[in-house]
Short mmCIF file of C-alpha atoms and ligand atoms in Angstrom, two decimals:
data_model
loop_
_atom_site.label_atom_id
_atom_site.label_comp_id
_atom_site.label_asym_id
_atom_site.label_seq_id
_atom_site.Cartn_x
_atom_site.Cartn_y
_atom_site.Cartn_z
CA MET Y 1 12.51 2.04 -14.57
CA LYS Y 2 13.07 0.15 -11.32
CA PHE Y 3 12.28 -3.54 -11.22
CA GLY Y 4 12.02 -6.02 -8.25
CA VAL Y 5 12.52 -9.52 -9.79
CA MET Y 6 11.33 -12.23 -7.38
CA GLY Y 7 13.36 -15.47 -7.75
CA THR Y 8 16.85 -16.16 -8.73
CA GLY Y 9 16.31 -19.26 -10.82
CA GLN Y 10 16.69 -19.63 -14.52
CA VAL Y 11 13.77 -17.20 -15.29
CA GLY Y 12 14.57 -14.56 -12.65
CA THR Y 13 18.23 -14.30 -13.66
CA THR Y 14 17.50 -14.33 -17.36
CA ILE Y 15 14.85 -11.55 -17.08
CA GLY Y 16 16.85 -9.63 -14.56
CA GLY Y 17 19.88 -9.61 -16.79
CA LYS Y 18 17.93 -8.56 -19.86
CA LEU Y 19 16.30 -5.66 -17.91
CA GLN Y 20 19.59 -4.54 -16.65
CA ALA Y 21 21.01 -4.71 -20.27
CA LEU Y 22 18.15 -2.58 -21.33
CA GLY Y 23 19.17 0.00 -18.74
CA HIS Y 24 16.68 -0.69 -16.06
CA ASP Y 25 17.52 -0.70 -12.25
CA VAL Y 26 16.99 -4.23 -11.01
CA VAL Y 27 17.01 -5.87 -7.47
CA PHE Y 28 16.43 -9.55 -7.02
CA GLY Y 29 14.03 -10.75 -4.23
CA SER Y 30 15.32 -14.01 -2.70
CA ARG Y 31 14.96 -16.28 0.29
CA SER Y 32 18.68 -17.20 0.04
CA LEU Y 33 20.37 -14.22 1.65
CA GLU Y 34 22.66 -16.27 3.67
CA GLY Y 35 25.37 -18.56 2.26
CA GLY Y 36 26.78 -18.80 -1.21
CA LYS Y 37 23.75 -18.42 -3.55
CA ALA Y 38 23.08 -14.66 -3.05
CA SER Y 39 26.86 -13.80 -3.51
CA ARG Y 40 27.20 -16.10 -6.56
CA VAL Y 41 24.04 -14.66 -8.25
CA GLY Y 42 25.10 -11.23 -7.40
CA ALA Y 43 28.62 -11.72 -8.70
CA GLU Y 44 27.38 -13.47 -11.88
CA THR Y 45 24.76 -10.90 -12.76
CA GLY Y 46 25.96 -7.71 -11.09
CA ILE Y 47 22.47 -7.40 -9.56
CA ARG Y 48 21.91 -6.81 -5.89
CA VAL Y 49 20.04 -9.74 -4.11
CA ALA Y 50 17.80 -8.71 -1.29
CA SER Y 51 14.79 -10.05 0.55
CA HIS Y 52 11.45 -10.11 -1.35
CA GLN Y 53 10.21 -7.17 0.85
CA GLU Y 54 13.29 -5.08 -0.19
CA ALA Y 55 13.12 -5.94 -3.73
CA ALA Y 56 9.36 -5.00 -3.82
CA GLU Y 57 10.21 -1.69 -2.14
CA HIS Y 58 12.76 -0.97 -4.82
CA GLY Y 59 10.55 -1.96 -7.86
CA GLU Y 60 8.12 0.21 -9.66
CA TRP Y 61 7.36 -2.98 -11.44
CA ILE Y 62 7.46 -6.46 -9.98
CA VAL Y 63 8.32 -9.76 -11.80
CA ASN Y 64 7.06 -13.10 -10.47
CA ALA Y 65 9.65 -15.78 -11.31
CA LEU Y 66 8.91 -18.06 -8.37
CA PRO Y 67 7.45 -21.54 -8.41
CA GLY Y 68 3.68 -20.99 -8.43
CA GLU Y 69 3.08 -22.98 -5.25
CA HIS Y 70 5.29 -20.58 -3.27
CA ALA Y 71 4.45 -17.24 -5.03
CA ILE Y 72 1.58 -15.86 -2.61
CA ALA Y 73 3.53 -16.68 0.50
CA SER Y 74 6.70 -15.13 -0.84
CA LEU Y 75 4.97 -11.94 -1.98
CA THR Y 76 2.83 -11.54 1.24
CA GLY Y 77 3.92 -8.41 3.09
CA CYS Y 78 5.59 -6.93 -0.05
CA ALA Y 79 4.85 -3.45 -1.24
CA LEU Y 80 2.80 -4.26 -4.42
CA ASP Y 81 -0.32 -2.03 -4.44
CA GLY Y 82 -0.65 -0.01 -7.66
CA LYS Y 83 2.40 -1.63 -9.33
CA ILE Y 84 2.50 -3.87 -12.38
CA LEU Y 85 3.17 -7.46 -11.42
CA VAL Y 86 4.43 -9.42 -14.40
CA ASP Y 87 3.56 -12.95 -13.63
CA ILE Y 88 5.54 -15.53 -15.45
CA GLY Y 89 5.05 -18.36 -12.99
CA ASN Y 90 3.19 -21.74 -13.36
CA TYR Y 91 2.24 -24.26 -10.72
CA GLU Y 92 4.49 -27.29 -10.89
CA ALA Y 93 1.28 -29.36 -10.34
CA ALA Y 94 0.05 -28.00 -13.72
CA VAL Y 95 2.43 -30.40 -15.51
CA ASP Y 96 0.33 -33.40 -14.91
CA GLY Y 97 -3.06 -32.36 -13.52
CA PRO Y 98 -5.82 -29.78 -13.74
CA ILE Y 99 -5.45 -26.70 -11.60
CA ALA Y 100 -8.33 -25.33 -9.38
CA MET Y 101 -7.57 -21.62 -9.92
CA PRO Y 102 -4.91 -20.44 -12.29
CA LEU Y 103 -1.85 -18.79 -10.66
CA GLY Y 104 -2.43 -15.43 -12.41
CA GLN Y 105 -5.99 -15.22 -11.10
CA ALA Y 106 -4.96 -16.53 -7.61
CA LEU Y 107 -2.27 -13.77 -7.33
CA GLN Y 108 -4.65 -11.15 -8.50
CA ALA Y 109 -7.25 -12.33 -5.85
CA ALA Y 110 -4.55 -12.39 -3.12
CA PHE Y 111 -3.27 -8.96 -4.04
CA PRO Y 112 -6.34 -7.05 -5.47
CA ALA Y 113 -4.62 -3.69 -5.79
CA VAL Y 114 -1.76 -5.06 -7.95
CA ARG Y 115 -1.93 -4.59 -11.81
CA LEU Y 116 -1.19 -8.19 -12.66
CA VAL Y 117 -0.20 -9.10 -16.23
CA LYS Y 118 0.40 -12.72 -17.09
CA THR Y 119 2.90 -13.45 -19.90
CA LEU Y 120 5.86 -15.43 -21.06
CA ASN Y 121 4.88 -18.47 -18.95
CA SER Y 122 4.69 -20.89 -21.85
CA VAL Y 123 8.06 -19.78 -23.24
CA SER Y 124 11.51 -21.24 -22.56
CA ALA Y 125 13.51 -19.01 -20.33
CA HIS Y 126 16.34 -18.22 -22.84
CA LEU Y 127 13.72 -17.34 -25.60
CA MET Y 128 11.81 -14.93 -23.23
CA VAL Y 129 14.51 -12.33 -23.77
CA ASP Y 130 15.87 -13.44 -27.12
CA PRO Y 131 13.03 -14.60 -29.25
CA ASP Y 132 14.99 -14.06 -32.51
CA SER Y 133 17.52 -16.75 -31.42
CA LEU Y 134 15.02 -19.41 -32.59
CA GLY Y 135 15.42 -18.14 -36.22
CA ALA Y 136 11.69 -18.08 -36.90
CA ASP Y 137 8.60 -16.09 -35.78
CA HIS Y 138 6.82 -17.51 -32.70
CA SER Y 139 4.20 -16.23 -30.37
CA VAL Y 140 3.76 -14.91 -26.78
CA PHE Y 141 0.56 -14.36 -24.98
CA LEU Y 142 -0.38 -11.83 -22.38
CA ALA Y 143 -3.48 -11.21 -20.21
CA GLY Y 144 -4.56 -8.92 -17.44
CA ASN Y 145 -7.66 -7.02 -16.11
CA ASP Y 146 -5.99 -3.55 -16.62
CA ALA Y 147 -5.83 -2.78 -20.35
CA ALA Y 148 -3.16 0.04 -19.73
CA ALA Y 149 -1.04 -2.34 -17.81
CA ARG Y 150 -1.24 -4.86 -20.64
CA ALA Y 151 -0.15 -2.17 -23.13
CA GLU Y 152 2.87 -1.26 -20.93
CA VAL Y 153 3.84 -4.97 -20.67
CA GLU Y 154 3.45 -5.30 -24.46
CA THR Y 155 5.92 -2.45 -24.90
CA LEU Y 156 8.35 -4.23 -22.63
CA LEU Y 157 7.93 -7.46 -24.74
CA ARG Y 158 8.82 -5.51 -27.90
CA ALA Y 159 11.87 -4.30 -26.23
CA PHE Y 160 12.82 -7.93 -25.49
CA GLY Y 161 12.47 -8.53 -29.29
CA TRP Y 162 8.92 -10.04 -29.52
CA ARG Y 163 6.77 -9.38 -32.60
CA SER Y 164 3.93 -11.96 -32.44
CA ILE Y 165 2.29 -10.78 -29.22
CA LEU Y 166 -1.30 -12.01 -28.69
CA ASP Y 167 -3.19 -9.87 -26.02
CA LEU Y 168 -5.90 -12.35 -24.86
CA GLY Y 169 -7.72 -9.80 -22.68
CA ASP Y 170 -8.64 -10.26 -19.04
CA LEU Y 171 -7.30 -12.78 -16.49
CA GLU Y 172 -9.81 -15.45 -17.46
CA ALA Y 173 -7.24 -16.21 -20.11
CA CYS Y 174 -4.83 -17.44 -17.43
CA ARG Y 175 -6.35 -21.00 -17.48
CA ALA Y 176 -5.52 -21.34 -21.23
CA MET Y 177 -2.11 -19.87 -20.77
CA GLU Y 178 -1.23 -22.05 -17.81
CA GLU Y 179 -2.65 -25.15 -19.48
CA LEU Y 180 0.02 -24.76 -22.09
CA VAL Y 181 2.44 -26.13 -19.53
CA PRO Y 182 1.72 -29.85 -20.25
CA MET Y 183 2.05 -29.22 -23.99
CA TRP Y 184 5.36 -27.43 -23.43
CA MET Y 185 6.60 -30.48 -21.35
CA ARG Y 186 5.41 -32.91 -23.96
CA LEU Y 187 7.21 -31.04 -26.67
CA PHE Y 188 10.30 -30.87 -24.52
CA GLY Y 189 10.17 -34.68 -24.17
CA LYS Y 190 9.79 -35.06 -27.94
CA PHE Y 191 12.61 -32.75 -28.89
CA GLY Y 192 14.93 -33.24 -25.94
CA ASP Y 193 15.77 -29.53 -25.72
CA PRO Y 194 13.94 -26.29 -25.03
CA ASN Y 195 14.49 -24.64 -28.40
CA PHE Y 196 11.01 -24.40 -29.64
CA ASN Y 197 7.76 -22.43 -29.13
CA LEU Y 198 4.24 -22.08 -30.67
CA LEU Y 199 3.32 -19.79 -33.44
CA VAL Y 200 -0.36 -18.65 -33.86
CA VAL Y 201 -1.14 -18.08 -37.63
CA ARG Y 202 -4.41 -16.35 -38.70
CA GLN Y 203 -5.76 -15.71 -42.19
CA GLY Y 204 -6.06 -12.03 -43.18
N1 LIG V 1 12.48 -22.32 -16.63
C1 LIG V 1 11.70 -22.02 -17.72
O1 LIG V 1 12.13 -22.17 -18.87
C2 LIG V 1 10.36 -21.45 -17.43
C3 LIG V 1 9.57 -21.04 -18.55
C4 LIG V 1 8.29 -20.55 -18.34
C5 LIG V 1 7.77 -20.26 -17.05
N2 LIG V 1 8.53 -20.74 -15.98
C6 LIG V 1 8.00 -20.47 -14.67
O2 LIG V 1 8.78 -19.44 -14.10
C7 LIG V 1 8.86 -19.65 -12.70
C8 LIG V 1 10.39 -19.72 -12.32
O3 LIG V 1 11.02 -20.74 -13.10
P1 LIG V 1 12.51 -21.18 -12.78
O4 LIG V 1 12.75 -22.28 -13.81
O5 LIG V 1 13.44 -20.07 -12.55
O6 LIG V 1 12.23 -21.84 -11.37
P2 LIG V 1 12.99 -22.53 -10.12
O7 LIG V 1 14.51 -22.39 -10.54
O8 LIG V 1 12.46 -23.66 -9.72
O9 LIG V 1 12.78 -21.45 -9.00
C9 LIG V 1 12.92 -20.00 -9.16
C10 LIG V 1 13.39 -19.49 -7.91
O10 LIG V 1 12.34 -19.35 -6.93
C11 LIG V 1 12.84 -19.46 -5.62
N3 LIG V 1 12.24 -20.49 -4.90
C12 LIG V 1 12.34 -21.80 -5.10
N4 LIG V 1 11.76 -22.56 -4.20
C13 LIG V 1 11.03 -21.64 -3.38
C14 LIG V 1 10.26 -21.72 -2.22
N5 LIG V 1 9.93 -22.96 -1.77
N6 LIG V 1 9.79 -20.69 -1.65
C15 LIG V 1 10.17 -19.39 -2.20
N7 LIG V 1 11.04 -19.23 -3.27
C16 LIG V 1 11.48 -20.36 -3.87
C17 LIG V 1 14.38 -19.67 -5.75
O11 LIG V 1 15.02 -18.37 -5.55
P3 LIG V 1 15.71 -17.97 -4.27
O12 LIG V 1 16.66 -19.15 -3.94
O13 LIG V 1 16.59 -16.83 -4.54
O14 LIG V 1 14.72 -17.67 -3.20
C18 LIG V 1 14.60 -20.23 -7.13
O15 LIG V 1 15.77 -20.00 -7.74
C19 LIG V 1 8.20 -20.97 -12.34
O16 LIG V 1 6.93 -20.73 -11.87
C20 LIG V 1 8.11 -21.69 -13.67
O17 LIG V 1 7.07 -22.55 -13.93
C21 LIG V 1 9.84 -21.27 -16.21
#
């Protein structure tokens, strides 16, 4: 499968590297084509770094690993229609205040023909692609308006190693998912490292 991964930060490079290790064909979408960053990321990952538009042309699936505040502007003009957009992003502003419209819903509204699936946004980057490294079960959520797209993303999450996957249904769930960001930050402050996650336990 061909992926365009938008953003070359911690999340983008982690997800891109895992997708490549699973045999997928990845191109990063980046603002930073000039100067050292693109060549450093390219050399470190072995993944081509291109513009957001080129990466989107390449991808059958798109991954949003951009700061929420800049995602819509960066994805505008990209070939997204009909593709699955895996949205991992959060608004930085969600850390310490309520958000008017969750990012997942805002992206779906901005790009109505995309098959958006929100997932992994409340999980530390290194655990996204190696959940077993925590040494205990823990949970990941997903949501999207297209049930078939949710099922395809669930299959990808299983390939990443996830077992406790909670499909929350349509994109109304984005608010609850994105409001986990302040909890993540609070726990990070308590523990002093990102080696934790939540587990949902249900009787029966
Ligand atoms: N880090 C985590 O553990 C974690 C966990 C869950 C969710 N998330 C979410 O996942 C997303 C990515 O996280 P991250 O830690 O990788 O973020 P990041 O390092 O802050 O940014 C990711 C990339 O976005 C691009 N970018 C930065 N500022 C931009 C701007 N003004 N306009 C366009 N592109 C810009 C940069 O790539 P280029 O220089 O190549 O353009 C940057 O490397 C965020 O929304 C974050 O909230 C992060």
